[in-house]
mmCIF file of C-alpha atoms in Angstrom:
data_model
loop_
_atom_site.group_PDB
_atom_site.id
_atom_site.type_symbol
_atom_site.label_atom_id
_atom_site.label_comp_id
_atom_site.label_asym_id
_atom_site.label_seq_id
_atom_site.Cartn_x
_atom_site.Cartn_y
_atom_site.Cartn_z
ATOM 1 C CA UNK A 14 0.108 -0.018 0.155
ATOM 2 C CA UNK A 15 1.814 3.435 -1.164
ATOM 3 C CA UNK A 16 -1.033 5.815 0.451
ATOM 4 C CA UNK A 17 0.526 8.701 2.193
ATOM 5 C CA UNK A 18 0.752 8.083 5.946
ATOM 6 C CA UNK A 19 -1.081 10.316 8.209
ATOM 7 C CA UNK A 20 0.645 11.302 11.453
ATOM 8 C CA UNK A 21 -1.280 10.133 14.520
ATOM 9 C CA UNK A 22 -1.553 13.871 15.820
ATOM 10 C CA UNK A 23 -3.528 14.561 12.853
ATOM 11 C CA UNK A 24 -5.850 11.597 13.296
ATOM 12 C CA UNK A 25 -6.304 12.321 17.097
ATOM 13 C CA UNK A 26 -9.357 14.208 16.725
ATOM 14 C CA UNK A 27 -11.038 11.592 14.742
ATOM 15 C CA UNK A 28 -9.866 8.655 17.167
ATOM 16 C CA UNK A 29 -10.964 10.610 20.292
ATOM 17 C CA UNK A 30 -14.709 11.182 18.550
ATOM 18 C CA UNK A 31 -14.626 7.399 17.627
ATOM 19 C CA UNK A 32 -13.636 6.636 21.189
ATOM 20 C CA UNK A 33 -16.584 9.016 22.605
ATOM 21 C CA UNK A 34 -19.249 7.496 20.210
ATOM 22 C CA UNK A 35 -18.130 4.138 21.223
ATOM 23 C CA UNK A 36 -18.469 4.869 25.127
ATOM 24 C CA UNK A 37 -21.762 6.906 24.476
ATOM 25 C CA UNK A 38 -23.216 4.017 22.650
ATOM 26 C CA UNK A 39 -22.553 1.550 25.344
ATOM 27 C CA UNK A 40 -23.234 3.996 28.180
ATOM 28 C CA UNK A 41 -19.852 2.932 29.831
ATOM 29 C CA UNK A 42 -17.036 5.054 30.256
ATOM 30 C CA UNK A 43 -15.252 2.502 32.455
ATOM 31 C CA UNK A 44 -11.211 2.639 31.390
ATOM 32 C CA UNK A 45 -11.337 -1.139 29.995
ATOM 33 C CA UNK A 46 -14.198 -0.209 27.661
ATOM 34 C CA UNK A 47 -12.519 3.132 26.367
ATOM 35 C CA UNK A 48 -9.605 1.097 25.734
ATOM 36 C CA UNK A 49 -11.103 -1.396 23.766
ATOM 37 C CA UNK A 50 -12.965 1.280 22.061
ATOM 38 C CA UNK A 51 -9.755 2.795 21.315
ATOM 39 C CA UNK A 52 -8.282 -0.300 19.702
ATOM 40 C CA UNK A 53 -11.213 -0.794 17.422
ATOM 41 C CA UNK A 54 -11.329 2.944 16.561
ATOM 42 C CA UNK A 55 -7.439 2.550 15.602
ATOM 43 C CA UNK A 56 -8.593 -0.609 13.551
ATOM 44 C CA UNK A 57 -11.447 1.233 11.716
ATOM 45 C CA UNK A 58 -9.225 4.376 10.805
ATOM 46 C CA UNK A 59 -6.476 1.944 9.195
ATOM 47 C CA UNK A 60 -9.041 -0.295 7.574
ATOM 48 C CA UNK A 61 -11.492 2.185 6.453
ATOM 49 C CA UNK A 62 -9.243 4.745 4.879
ATOM 50 C CA UNK A 63 -10.669 8.330 4.127
ATOM 51 C CA UNK A 64 -8.892 10.979 2.963
ATOM 52 C CA UNK A 65 -7.720 13.388 6.015
ATOM 53 C CA UNK A 66 -9.558 16.433 6.770
ATOM 54 C CA UNK A 67 -7.099 19.141 6.605
ATOM 55 C CA UNK A 68 -7.391 20.556 9.937
ATOM 56 C CA UNK A 69 -5.765 24.224 10.594
ATOM 57 C CA UNK A 70 -3.518 23.162 13.197
ATOM 58 C CA UNK A 71 -5.078 24.767 16.196
ATOM 59 C CA UNK A 72 -8.380 24.972 18.233
ATOM 60 C CA UNK A 73 -9.047 27.604 20.526
ATOM 61 C CA UNK A 74 -11.220 26.550 23.041
ATOM 62 C CA UNK A 75 -11.789 29.960 24.724
ATOM 63 C CA UNK A 76 -13.435 31.224 21.474
ATOM 64 C CA UNK A 77 -15.116 28.059 20.894
ATOM 65 C CA UNK A 78 -16.895 27.888 24.030
ATOM 66 C CA UNK A 79 -18.799 31.518 23.520
ATOM 67 C CA UNK A 80 -19.325 30.783 19.773
ATOM 68 C CA UNK A 81 -20.891 27.555 20.898
ATOM 69 C CA UNK A 82 -23.105 29.427 23.350
ATOM 70 C CA UNK A 83 -24.540 32.073 20.905
ATOM 71 C CA UNK A 84 -25.082 29.401 18.252
ATOM 72 C CA UNK A 85 -27.231 27.651 20.481
ATOM 73 C CA UNK A 86 -29.197 30.972 21.020
ATOM 74 C CA UNK A 87 -29.431 31.445 17.368
ATOM 75 C CA UNK A 88 -30.878 28.017 16.752
ATOM 76 C CA UNK A 89 -33.438 29.138 19.200
ATOM 77 C CA UNK A 90 -33.992 32.337 17.985
ATOM 78 C CA UNK A 91 -34.230 30.945 14.283
ATOM 79 C CA UNK A 92 -36.874 28.578 14.887
ATOM 80 C CA UNK A 93 -39.439 31.036 16.588
ATOM 81 C CA UNK A 94 -38.577 33.365 13.539
ATOM 82 C CA UNK A 95 -39.645 30.908 11.349
ATOM 83 C CA UNK A 96 -42.750 29.948 13.512
ATOM 84 C CA UNK A 97 -43.547 33.995 13.436
ATOM 85 C CA UNK A 98 -43.040 34.150 9.548
ATOM 86 C CA UNK A 99 -45.044 30.927 9.080
ATOM 87 C CA UNK A 100 -48.166 32.297 11.563
ATOM 88 C CA UNK A 101 -47.958 36.060 10.679
ATOM 89 C CA UNK A 102 -46.684 36.520 6.833
ATOM 90 C CA UNK A 103 -47.421 33.255 5.517
ATOM 91 C CA UNK A 104 -47.874 33.235 1.789
ATOM 92 C CA UNK A 105 -46.498 36.876 1.556
ATOM 93 C CA UNK A 106 -42.924 36.439 2.466
ATOM 94 C CA UNK A 107 -40.179 37.772 0.350
ATOM 95 C CA UNK A 108 -36.743 36.017 0.186
ATOM 96 C CA UNK A 109 -33.528 36.551 -1.855
ATOM 97 C CA UNK A 110 -30.780 34.489 -3.090
ATOM 98 C CA UNK A 111 -27.600 36.348 -2.136
ATOM 99 C CA UNK A 112 -23.837 35.813 -3.058
ATOM 100 C CA UNK A 113 -21.462 35.736 -0.192
ATOM 101 C CA UNK A 114 -17.817 35.437 -0.811
ATOM 102 C CA UNK A 115 -15.858 33.605 1.876
ATOM 103 C CA UNK A 116 -12.486 34.677 2.783
ATOM 104 C CA UNK A 117 -11.114 31.146 3.366
ATOM 105 C CA UNK A 118 -10.395 28.359 0.986
ATOM 106 C CA UNK A 119 -10.297 25.730 3.342
ATOM 107 C CA UNK A 120 -12.736 23.081 2.449
ATOM 108 C CA UNK A 121 -13.494 22.436 6.293
ATOM 109 C CA UNK A 122 -14.169 26.259 7.259
ATOM 110 C CA UNK A 123 -16.323 26.507 4.070
ATOM 111 C CA UNK A 124 -18.540 23.469 5.110
ATOM 112 C CA UNK A 125 -18.192 24.520 8.707
ATOM 113 C CA UNK A 126 -19.610 28.136 7.715
ATOM 114 C CA UNK A 127 -22.434 26.457 5.739
ATOM 115 C CA UNK A 128 -23.376 24.450 8.217
ATOM 116 C CA UNK A 129 -23.660 27.050 10.793
ATOM 117 C CA UNK A 130 -25.536 29.447 8.134
ATOM 118 C CA UNK A 131 -28.129 26.829 7.703
ATOM 119 C CA UNK A 132 -29.333 26.535 11.240
ATOM 120 C CA UNK A 133 -29.039 30.253 12.099
ATOM 121 C CA UNK A 134 -32.045 32.741 11.498
ATOM 122 C CA UNK A 135 -33.147 33.224 8.123
ATOM 123 C CA UNK A 136 -30.453 31.705 5.676
ATOM 124 C CA UNK A 137 -29.872 28.255 4.050
ATOM 125 C CA UNK A 138 -27.200 27.310 1.802
ATOM 126 C CA UNK A 139 -28.472 26.687 -1.799
ATOM 127 C CA UNK A 140 -25.136 26.374 -4.085
ATOM 128 C CA UNK A 141 -21.526 26.347 -3.179
ATOM 129 C CA UNK A 142 -18.893 27.497 -5.599
ATOM 130 C CA UNK A 143 -15.470 25.798 -4.697
ATOM 131 C CA UNK A 144 -13.433 27.287 -6.816
ATOM 132 C CA UNK A 145 -14.012 30.908 -5.780
ATOM 133 C CA UNK A 146 -15.527 29.647 -2.424
ATOM 134 C CA UNK A 147 -18.624 31.409 -2.734
ATOM 135 C CA UNK A 148 -21.800 30.525 -0.680
ATOM 136 C CA UNK A 149 -25.173 31.292 -2.291
ATOM 137 C CA UNK A 150 -27.584 31.730 0.216
ATOM 138 C CA UNK A 151 -31.387 31.635 0.223
ATOM 139 C CA UNK A 152 -32.568 34.194 2.893
ATOM 140 C CA UNK A 153 -35.941 34.174 4.078
ATOM 141 C CA UNK A 154 -37.715 37.543 4.501
ATOM 142 C CA UNK A 155 -35.091 39.586 2.765
ATOM 143 C CA UNK A 156 -37.082 42.249 0.854
ATOM 144 C CA UNK A 157 -34.440 45.014 -0.065
ATOM 145 C CA UNK A 158 -30.895 45.509 -0.356
ATOM 146 C CA UNK A 159 -30.290 46.531 2.907
ATOM 147 C CA UNK A 160 -31.712 43.125 4.316
ATOM 148 C CA UNK A 161 -29.469 41.374 1.958
ATOM 149 C CA UNK A 162 -26.198 43.619 3.382
ATOM 150 C CA UNK A 163 -27.281 42.446 6.862
ATOM 151 C CA UNK A 164 -27.129 38.757 5.862
ATOM 152 C CA UNK A 165 -23.864 39.143 4.076
ATOM 153 C CA UNK A 166 -22.343 40.738 7.108
ATOM 154 C CA UNK A 167 -24.148 38.004 9.194
ATOM 155 C CA UNK A 168 -22.613 35.307 7.188
ATOM 156 C CA UNK A 169 -18.968 36.931 7.012
ATOM 157 C CA UNK A 170 -19.209 37.563 10.909
ATOM 158 C CA UNK A 171 -19.849 33.957 11.304
ATOM 159 C CA UNK A 172 -16.715 32.705 8.988
ATOM 160 C CA UNK A 173 -14.394 35.129 11.087
ATOM 161 C CA UNK A 174 -15.687 33.492 14.161
ATOM 162 C CA UNK A 175 -14.656 30.070 13.013
ATOM 163 C CA UNK A 176 -11.451 31.559 11.418
ATOM 164 C CA UNK A 177 -10.738 32.419 14.954
ATOM 165 C CA UNK A 178 -11.707 29.271 16.616
ATOM 166 C CA UNK A 179 -9.795 26.733 13.881
ATOM 167 C CA UNK A 180 -8.511 28.786 10.776
ATOM 168 C CA UNK A 181 -5.048 28.446 9.949
ATOM 169 C CA UNK A 182 -2.367 31.122 11.255
ATOM 170 C CA UNK A 183 -2.369 32.540 7.976
ATOM 171 C CA UNK A 184 -5.931 33.207 7.602
ATOM 172 C CA UNK A 185 -6.079 34.477 11.458
ATOM 173 C CA UNK A 186 -3.423 37.170 10.733
ATOM 174 C CA UNK A 187 -5.214 37.908 7.254
ATOM 175 C CA UNK A 188 -8.334 38.539 9.301
ATOM 176 C CA UNK A 189 -6.690 40.563 11.873
ATOM 177 C CA UNK A 190 -5.168 42.855 9.216
ATOM 178 C CA UNK A 191 -8.505 43.229 7.612
ATOM 179 C CA UNK A 192 -9.976 44.510 10.842
ATOM 180 C CA UNK A 193 -7.462 46.487 11.685
ATOM 181 C CA UNK A 194 -7.542 48.202 8.270
ATOM 182 C CA UNK B 62 -40.182 22.898 46.383
ATOM 183 C CA UNK B 63 -38.333 19.945 46.160
ATOM 184 C CA UNK B 64 -36.024 19.585 43.205
ATOM 185 C CA UNK B 65 -37.843 16.848 41.762
ATOM 186 C CA UNK B 66 -40.987 18.878 40.964
ATOM 187 C CA UNK B 67 -38.575 21.548 39.539
ATOM 188 C CA UNK B 68 -36.904 18.975 37.090
ATOM 189 C CA UNK B 69 -40.218 17.611 35.978
ATOM 190 C CA UNK B 70 -41.938 20.985 35.730
ATOM 191 C CA UNK B 71 -38.775 21.905 33.602
ATOM 192 C CA UNK B 72 -38.911 18.807 31.231
ATOM 193 C CA UNK B 73 -42.522 19.176 30.892
ATOM 194 C CA UNK B 74 -42.093 22.637 29.293
ATOM 195 C CA UNK B 75 -39.473 21.213 27.201
ATOM 196 C CA UNK B 76 -41.483 18.615 25.787
ATOM 197 C CA UNK B 77 -44.655 20.942 25.109
ATOM 198 C CA UNK B 78 -42.306 23.576 23.243
ATOM 199 C CA UNK B 79 -40.660 20.402 21.290
ATOM 200 C CA UNK B 80 -44.112 19.179 20.118
ATOM 201 C CA UNK B 81 -44.836 22.931 19.185
ATOM 202 C CA UNK B 82 -41.511 23.167 17.195
ATOM 203 C CA UNK B 83 -43.127 20.237 15.271
ATOM 204 C CA UNK B 84 -46.387 21.889 14.908
ATOM 205 C CA UNK B 85 -44.590 25.118 13.818
ATOM 206 C CA UNK B 86 -42.909 23.071 10.906
ATOM 207 C CA UNK B 87 -46.137 21.714 9.897
ATOM 208 C CA UNK B 88 -47.673 25.262 9.733
ATOM 209 C CA UNK B 89 -44.759 26.456 7.987
ATOM 210 C CA UNK B 90 -45.188 23.898 5.381
ATOM 211 C CA UNK B 91 -48.698 24.506 4.754
ATOM 212 C CA UNK B 92 -48.360 28.442 4.589
ATOM 213 C CA UNK B 93 -45.428 29.203 2.837
ATOM 214 C CA UNK B 94 -45.693 29.989 -0.826
ATOM 215 C CA UNK B 95 -42.726 28.273 -2.683
ATOM 216 C CA UNK B 96 -40.033 25.418 -1.853
ATOM 217 C CA UNK B 97 -37.206 27.309 -0.535
ATOM 218 C CA UNK B 98 -39.388 29.010 2.182
ATOM 219 C CA UNK B 99 -40.809 25.589 3.089
ATOM 220 C CA UNK B 100 -36.980 24.444 3.809
ATOM 221 C CA UNK B 101 -36.761 26.797 6.147
ATOM 222 C CA UNK B 102 -39.794 25.606 7.939
ATOM 223 C CA UNK B 103 -38.456 21.968 7.506
ATOM 224 C CA UNK B 104 -35.246 22.418 9.029
ATOM 225 C CA UNK B 105 -34.949 24.739 11.812
ATOM 226 C CA UNK B 106 -37.545 23.786 13.847
ATOM 227 C CA UNK B 107 -36.756 20.164 13.883
ATOM 228 C CA UNK B 108 -33.349 20.444 15.142
ATOM 229 C CA UNK B 109 -34.592 22.879 18.143
ATOM 230 C CA UNK B 110 -37.240 20.520 18.668
ATOM 231 C CA UNK B 111 -35.384 17.436 19.089
ATOM 232 C CA UNK B 112 -33.044 19.409 21.373
ATOM 233 C CA UNK B 113 -35.646 20.225 23.444
ATOM 234 C CA UNK B 114 -37.203 16.539 23.569
ATOM 235 C CA UNK B 115 -33.764 14.971 23.972
ATOM 236 C CA UNK B 116 -33.205 17.478 27.003
ATOM 237 C CA UNK B 117 -36.336 16.523 28.470
ATOM 238 C CA UNK B 118 -35.563 13.008 28.239
ATOM 239 C CA UNK B 119 -32.122 13.829 29.794
ATOM 240 C CA UNK B 120 -33.688 14.953 32.746
ATOM 241 C CA UNK B 121 -36.567 12.575 33.386
ATOM 242 C CA UNK B 122 -33.641 9.663 33.053
ATOM 243 C CA UNK B 123 -31.762 11.503 35.901
ATOM 244 C CA UNK B 124 -28.570 9.727 35.302
ATOM 245 C CA UNK B 125 -25.594 11.100 34.050
ATOM 246 C CA UNK B 126 -24.712 8.200 31.554
ATOM 247 C CA UNK B 127 -27.594 9.050 29.229
ATOM 248 C CA UNK B 128 -26.516 12.450 28.336
ATOM 249 C CA UNK B 129 -23.433 11.442 26.182
ATOM 250 C CA UNK B 130 -25.638 9.255 23.837
ATOM 251 C CA UNK B 131 -28.217 12.086 23.902
ATOM 252 C CA UNK B 132 -25.512 14.566 22.890
ATOM 253 C CA UNK B 133 -24.379 12.404 19.960
ATOM 254 C CA UNK B 134 -27.828 11.896 18.686
ATOM 255 C CA UNK B 135 -28.234 15.497 18.592
ATOM 256 C CA UNK B 136 -24.620 16.092 16.655
ATOM 257 C CA UNK B 137 -25.531 13.679 14.152
ATOM 258 C CA UNK B 138 -28.885 15.394 13.878
ATOM 259 C CA UNK B 139 -26.800 18.874 13.593
ATOM 260 C CA UNK B 140 -24.561 17.411 10.840
ATOM 261 C CA UNK B 141 -27.233 15.574 8.735
ATOM 262 C CA UNK B 142 -29.874 18.506 8.546
ATOM 263 C CA UNK B 143 -28.111 21.073 6.714
ATOM 264 C CA UNK B 144 -26.753 18.535 4.343
ATOM 265 C CA UNK B 145 -30.055 17.382 3.415
ATOM 266 C CA UNK B 146 -31.325 20.648 3.153
ATOM 267 C CA UNK B 147 -28.810 21.812 1.007
ATOM 268 C CA UNK B 148 -29.306 18.888 -1.418
ATOM 269 C CA UNK B 149 -33.120 19.587 -1.915
ATOM 270 C CA UNK B 150 -32.683 23.352 -2.347
ATOM 271 C CA UNK B 151 -29.834 22.622 -4.929
ATOM 272 C CA UNK B 152 -31.922 19.952 -6.796
ATOM 273 C CA UNK B 153 -34.948 22.589 -6.453
ATOM 274 C CA UNK B 154 -33.048 25.459 -7.603
ATOM 275 C CA UNK B 155 -31.438 23.415 -10.542
ATOM 276 C CA UNK B 156 -34.930 22.339 -11.872
ATOM 277 C CA UNK B 157 -36.555 25.760 -11.647
ATOM 278 C CA UNK B 158 -38.678 25.150 -8.752
ATOM 279 C CA UNK B 159 -38.199 28.973 -7.822
ATOM 280 C CA UNK B 160 -41.029 31.278 -8.233
ATOM 281 C CA UNK B 161 -38.897 34.572 -9.390
ATOM 282 C CA UNK B 162 -41.863 37.174 -8.160
ATOM 283 C CA UNK B 163 -41.141 35.873 -4.756
ATOM 284 C CA UNK B 164 -37.477 36.898 -4.685
ATOM 285 C CA UNK B 165 -36.379 40.409 -4.224
ATOM 286 C CA UNK B 166 -32.939 39.521 -5.893
ATOM 287 C CA UNK B 167 -31.331 36.556 -7.192
ATOM 288 C CA UNK B 168 -27.295 36.732 -7.454
ATOM 289 C CA UNK B 169 -26.739 33.121 -8.733
ATOM 290 C CA UNK B 170 -28.924 33.728 -11.527
ATOM 291 C CA UNK B 171 -26.433 35.778 -13.197
ATOM 292 C CA UNK B 172 -23.674 33.399 -12.569
ATOM 293 C CA UNK B 173 -25.870 30.175 -13.859
ATOM 294 C CA UNK B 174 -26.320 32.190 -17.276
ATOM 295 C CA UNK B 175 -22.913 32.975 -17.714
ATOM 296 C CA UNK B 176 -21.632 29.418 -17.083
ATOM 297 C CA UNK B 177 -24.379 28.099 -19.250
ATOM 298 C CA UNK B 178 -23.162 30.698 -22.223
ATOM 299 C CA UNK B 179 -19.527 29.498 -21.467
ATOM 300 C CA UNK B 180 -20.321 26.029 -21.882
ATOM 301 C CA UNK B 181 -22.258 26.601 -24.653
ATOM 302 C CA UNK B 182 -19.461 28.556 -26.438
ATOM 303 C CA UNK B 183 -16.933 25.874 -25.712
ATOM 304 C CA UNK B 184 -19.149 22.899 -27.232
ATOM 305 C CA UNK B 185 -19.874 24.981 -30.149
ATOM 306 C CA UNK B 186 -23.211 23.812 -31.775
ATOM 307 C CA UNK B 187 -22.810 20.345 -29.648
ATOM 308 C CA UNK B 188 -25.477 20.046 -26.961
ATOM 309 C CA UNK B 189 -24.273 20.569 -23.716
ATOM 310 C CA UNK B 190 -23.438 17.619 -21.467
ATOM 311 C CA UNK B 191 -24.457 18.676 -18.207
ATOM 312 C CA UNK B 192 -25.899 15.193 -17.218
ATOM 313 C CA UNK B 193 -22.422 13.865 -17.376
ATOM 314 C CA UNK B 194 -21.039 15.510 -14.173
ATOM 315 C CA UNK C 287 -48.688 16.204 35.462
ATOM 316 C CA UNK C 288 -47.095 13.884 33.196
ATOM 317 C CA UNK C 289 -50.546 12.618 32.046
ATOM 318 C CA UNK C 290 -51.309 16.435 30.780
ATOM 319 C CA UNK C 291 -48.114 16.675 29.100
ATOM 320 C CA UNK C 292 -48.773 13.705 27.246
ATOM 321 C CA UNK C 293 -52.230 14.496 26.308
ATOM 322 C CA UNK C 294 -51.090 18.029 25.126
ATOM 323 C CA UNK C 295 -48.205 16.721 23.060
ATOM 324 C CA UNK C 296 -50.197 14.241 21.492
ATOM 325 C CA UNK C 297 -52.789 16.772 20.331
ATOM 326 C CA UNK C 298 -50.066 18.824 19.073
ATOM 327 C CA UNK C 299 -48.034 16.370 17.216
ATOM 328 C CA UNK C 300 -51.128 14.594 15.684
ATOM 329 C CA UNK C 301 -51.838 18.328 14.140
ATOM 330 C CA UNK C 302 -48.681 18.569 13.073
ATOM 331 C CA UNK C 303 -48.365 15.171 11.522
ATOM 332 C CA UNK C 304 -52.007 16.175 9.532
ATOM 333 C CA UNK C 305 -50.499 19.336 8.334
ATOM 334 C CA UNK C 306 -47.443 17.468 6.779
ATOM 335 C CA UNK C 307 -49.920 14.505 5.762
ATOM 336 C CA UNK C 308 -51.537 17.503 3.810
ATOM 337 C CA UNK C 309 -48.526 18.551 2.260
ATOM 338 C CA UNK C 310 -47.782 15.326 1.017
ATOM 339 C CA UNK C 311 -50.639 14.920 -0.701
ATOM 340 C CA UNK C 312 -50.896 18.443 -2.174
ATOM 341 C CA UNK C 313 -47.438 19.466 -2.609
ATOM 342 C CA UNK C 314 -47.193 20.512 -6.384
ATOM 343 C CA UNK C 315 -43.538 18.740 -6.830
ATOM 344 C CA UNK C 316 -41.741 15.740 -5.777
ATOM 345 C CA UNK C 317 -39.526 17.810 -3.812
ATOM 346 C CA UNK C 318 -41.971 19.387 -1.586
ATOM 347 C CA UNK C 319 -43.487 16.034 -0.816
ATOM 348 C CA UNK C 320 -39.906 14.675 0.057
ATOM 349 C CA UNK C 321 -39.440 17.831 2.402
ATOM 350 C CA UNK C 322 -42.833 16.998 3.854
ATOM 351 C CA UNK C 323 -42.108 13.412 4.469
ATOM 352 C CA UNK C 324 -38.800 14.355 6.116
ATOM 353 C CA UNK C 325 -40.761 16.314 8.570
ATOM 354 C CA UNK C 326 -43.341 13.695 9.107
ATOM 355 C CA UNK C 327 -40.324 11.366 9.931
ATOM 356 C CA UNK C 328 -39.244 14.054 12.208
ATOM 357 C CA UNK C 329 -42.535 14.279 14.081
ATOM 358 C CA UNK C 330 -42.621 10.440 14.578
ATOM 359 C CA UNK C 331 -39.005 10.936 16.147
ATOM 360 C CA UNK C 332 -40.392 13.601 18.397
ATOM 361 C CA UNK C 333 -43.303 11.314 19.293
ATOM 362 C CA UNK C 334 -40.531 8.481 20.241
ATOM 363 C CA UNK C 335 -38.763 10.881 21.942
ATOM 364 C CA UNK C 336 -41.751 11.868 24.107
ATOM 365 C CA UNK C 337 -42.458 8.176 24.875
ATOM 366 C CA UNK C 338 -39.399 7.764 26.076
ATOM 367 C CA UNK C 339 -39.107 10.492 28.581
ATOM 368 C CA UNK C 340 -42.810 10.100 29.859
ATOM 369 C CA UNK C 341 -42.210 6.386 30.601
ATOM 370 C CA UNK C 342 -38.630 6.853 31.554
ATOM 371 C CA UNK C 343 -36.831 4.057 29.075
ATOM 372 C CA UNK C 344 -34.466 4.232 26.430
ATOM 373 C CA UNK C 345 -35.838 1.449 24.091
ATOM 374 C CA UNK C 346 -36.300 3.609 21.202
ATOM 375 C CA UNK C 347 -32.814 5.747 21.041
ATOM 376 C CA UNK C 348 -31.466 3.495 18.386
ATOM 377 C CA UNK C 349 -34.958 3.708 16.757
ATOM 378 C CA UNK C 350 -34.576 7.494 16.700
ATOM 379 C CA UNK C 351 -31.328 7.544 15.380
ATOM 380 C CA UNK C 352 -32.512 5.268 12.650
ATOM 381 C CA UNK C 353 -35.453 7.381 11.721
ATOM 382 C CA UNK C 354 -33.201 10.310 11.370
ATOM 383 C CA UNK C 355 -30.949 8.340 9.159
ATOM 384 C CA UNK C 356 -33.542 7.136 6.891
ATOM 385 C CA UNK C 357 -34.863 10.956 6.354
ATOM 386 C CA UNK C 358 -31.244 11.800 5.639
ATOM 387 C CA UNK C 359 -30.462 9.494 2.943
ATOM 388 C CA UNK C 360 -33.966 9.345 1.509
ATOM 389 C CA UNK C 361 -34.081 12.944 0.872
ATOM 390 C CA UNK C 362 -30.337 13.250 -0.350
ATOM 391 C CA UNK C 363 -31.331 10.476 -2.821
ATOM 392 C CA UNK C 364 -34.292 11.479 -4.145
ATOM 393 C CA UNK C 365 -32.977 15.192 -4.441
ATOM 394 C CA UNK C 366 -29.899 13.738 -6.466
ATOM 395 C CA UNK C 367 -32.422 11.568 -8.530
ATOM 396 C CA UNK C 368 -34.622 14.651 -9.233
ATOM 397 C CA UNK C 369 -31.699 16.640 -10.280
ATOM 398 C CA UNK C 370 -30.538 14.179 -12.780
ATOM 399 C CA UNK C 371 -33.729 13.148 -14.165
ATOM 400 C CA UNK C 372 -34.758 16.861 -14.995
ATOM 401 C CA UNK C 373 -31.449 17.845 -16.625
ATOM 402 C CA UNK C 374 -31.663 14.869 -19.266
ATOM 403 C CA UNK C 375 -35.339 15.415 -20.014
ATOM 404 C CA UNK C 376 -34.327 19.268 -20.799
ATOM 405 C CA UNK C 377 -31.466 18.400 -22.971
ATOM 406 C CA UNK C 378 -33.643 15.819 -25.165
#
């Protein structure tokens, strides 16, 4: 087998996740069970080989926790917004498709941004242009250019938050420069 | 008040709100005019509803070891719902399920037309082979 | 109190399921129907969840995960199928 070996460090998040799922499914977090789970995780990762996810190499927990909390709040807000629109506006709701160019070109960040965007109020990813990393977003209740600009800013802010959590060093320094300018 | 009553009350509120989220999704499905806005109604309340119901379940079981499996179940939902919504939305856009009169602006339209023009120019008089992708 | 919660949620979920079924029947296009079927599955999932919470057991948990997986695989498959078929129809 002449595939490129991935370093253990790169594989570690996947293994930790697999062991966590194993423990959760058995509902048993005793050391013996976890050890057996780790053995199976390594075997699975070796046999069922998938292309490794290109991680940015850093993960900022201090930024991730508030981001997750805000995200949870936004999920709640999104549901109530849809509920409100369905009951009050109903058939007269007006939407728009907005193109949002992203800063990052890493697949992981574009995917993560798309996921978060799909779950926060009033936006859904319709199409992704991978070559220019542009997201085409369907925004509900977007009636004029002002609303579209607000939606665009929301998406770019979400991406900035994700870059602060797990973007590469280059992306992070580009982001700080952009904000300072 | 003893803690048992409080936990019961909180989980009861969670359950009723979670069920209401499903009802909200159904109202949205019935009242929104086009596929895209119905997709908003189908995805977002689903995620919150499952979260609330799983939280109520975790509170009712009163043991810590159910929480990890509930978290895993919710995370799977969190990962799959946007993907399926995106796939449906993409298919809807490509098969012209949109009602242009319901959109205030469509910035994808120009890009699609441009790409179609380029492809037609490249292929000359030949039919384009979009289905080949 | 749990009995009241059970009654209320049963009524609410029945109404929601009725709405989704109406959309499946009426839905102008295949994609609308798939979307409504997905919501119907989510409502079933919610009902299973409430049953577990009220009766305090975990027997349905794997069924819940399986239902959401079926919804996911189903809608992705249909979406792909619809896109492919429409494109080839337009060309011919």
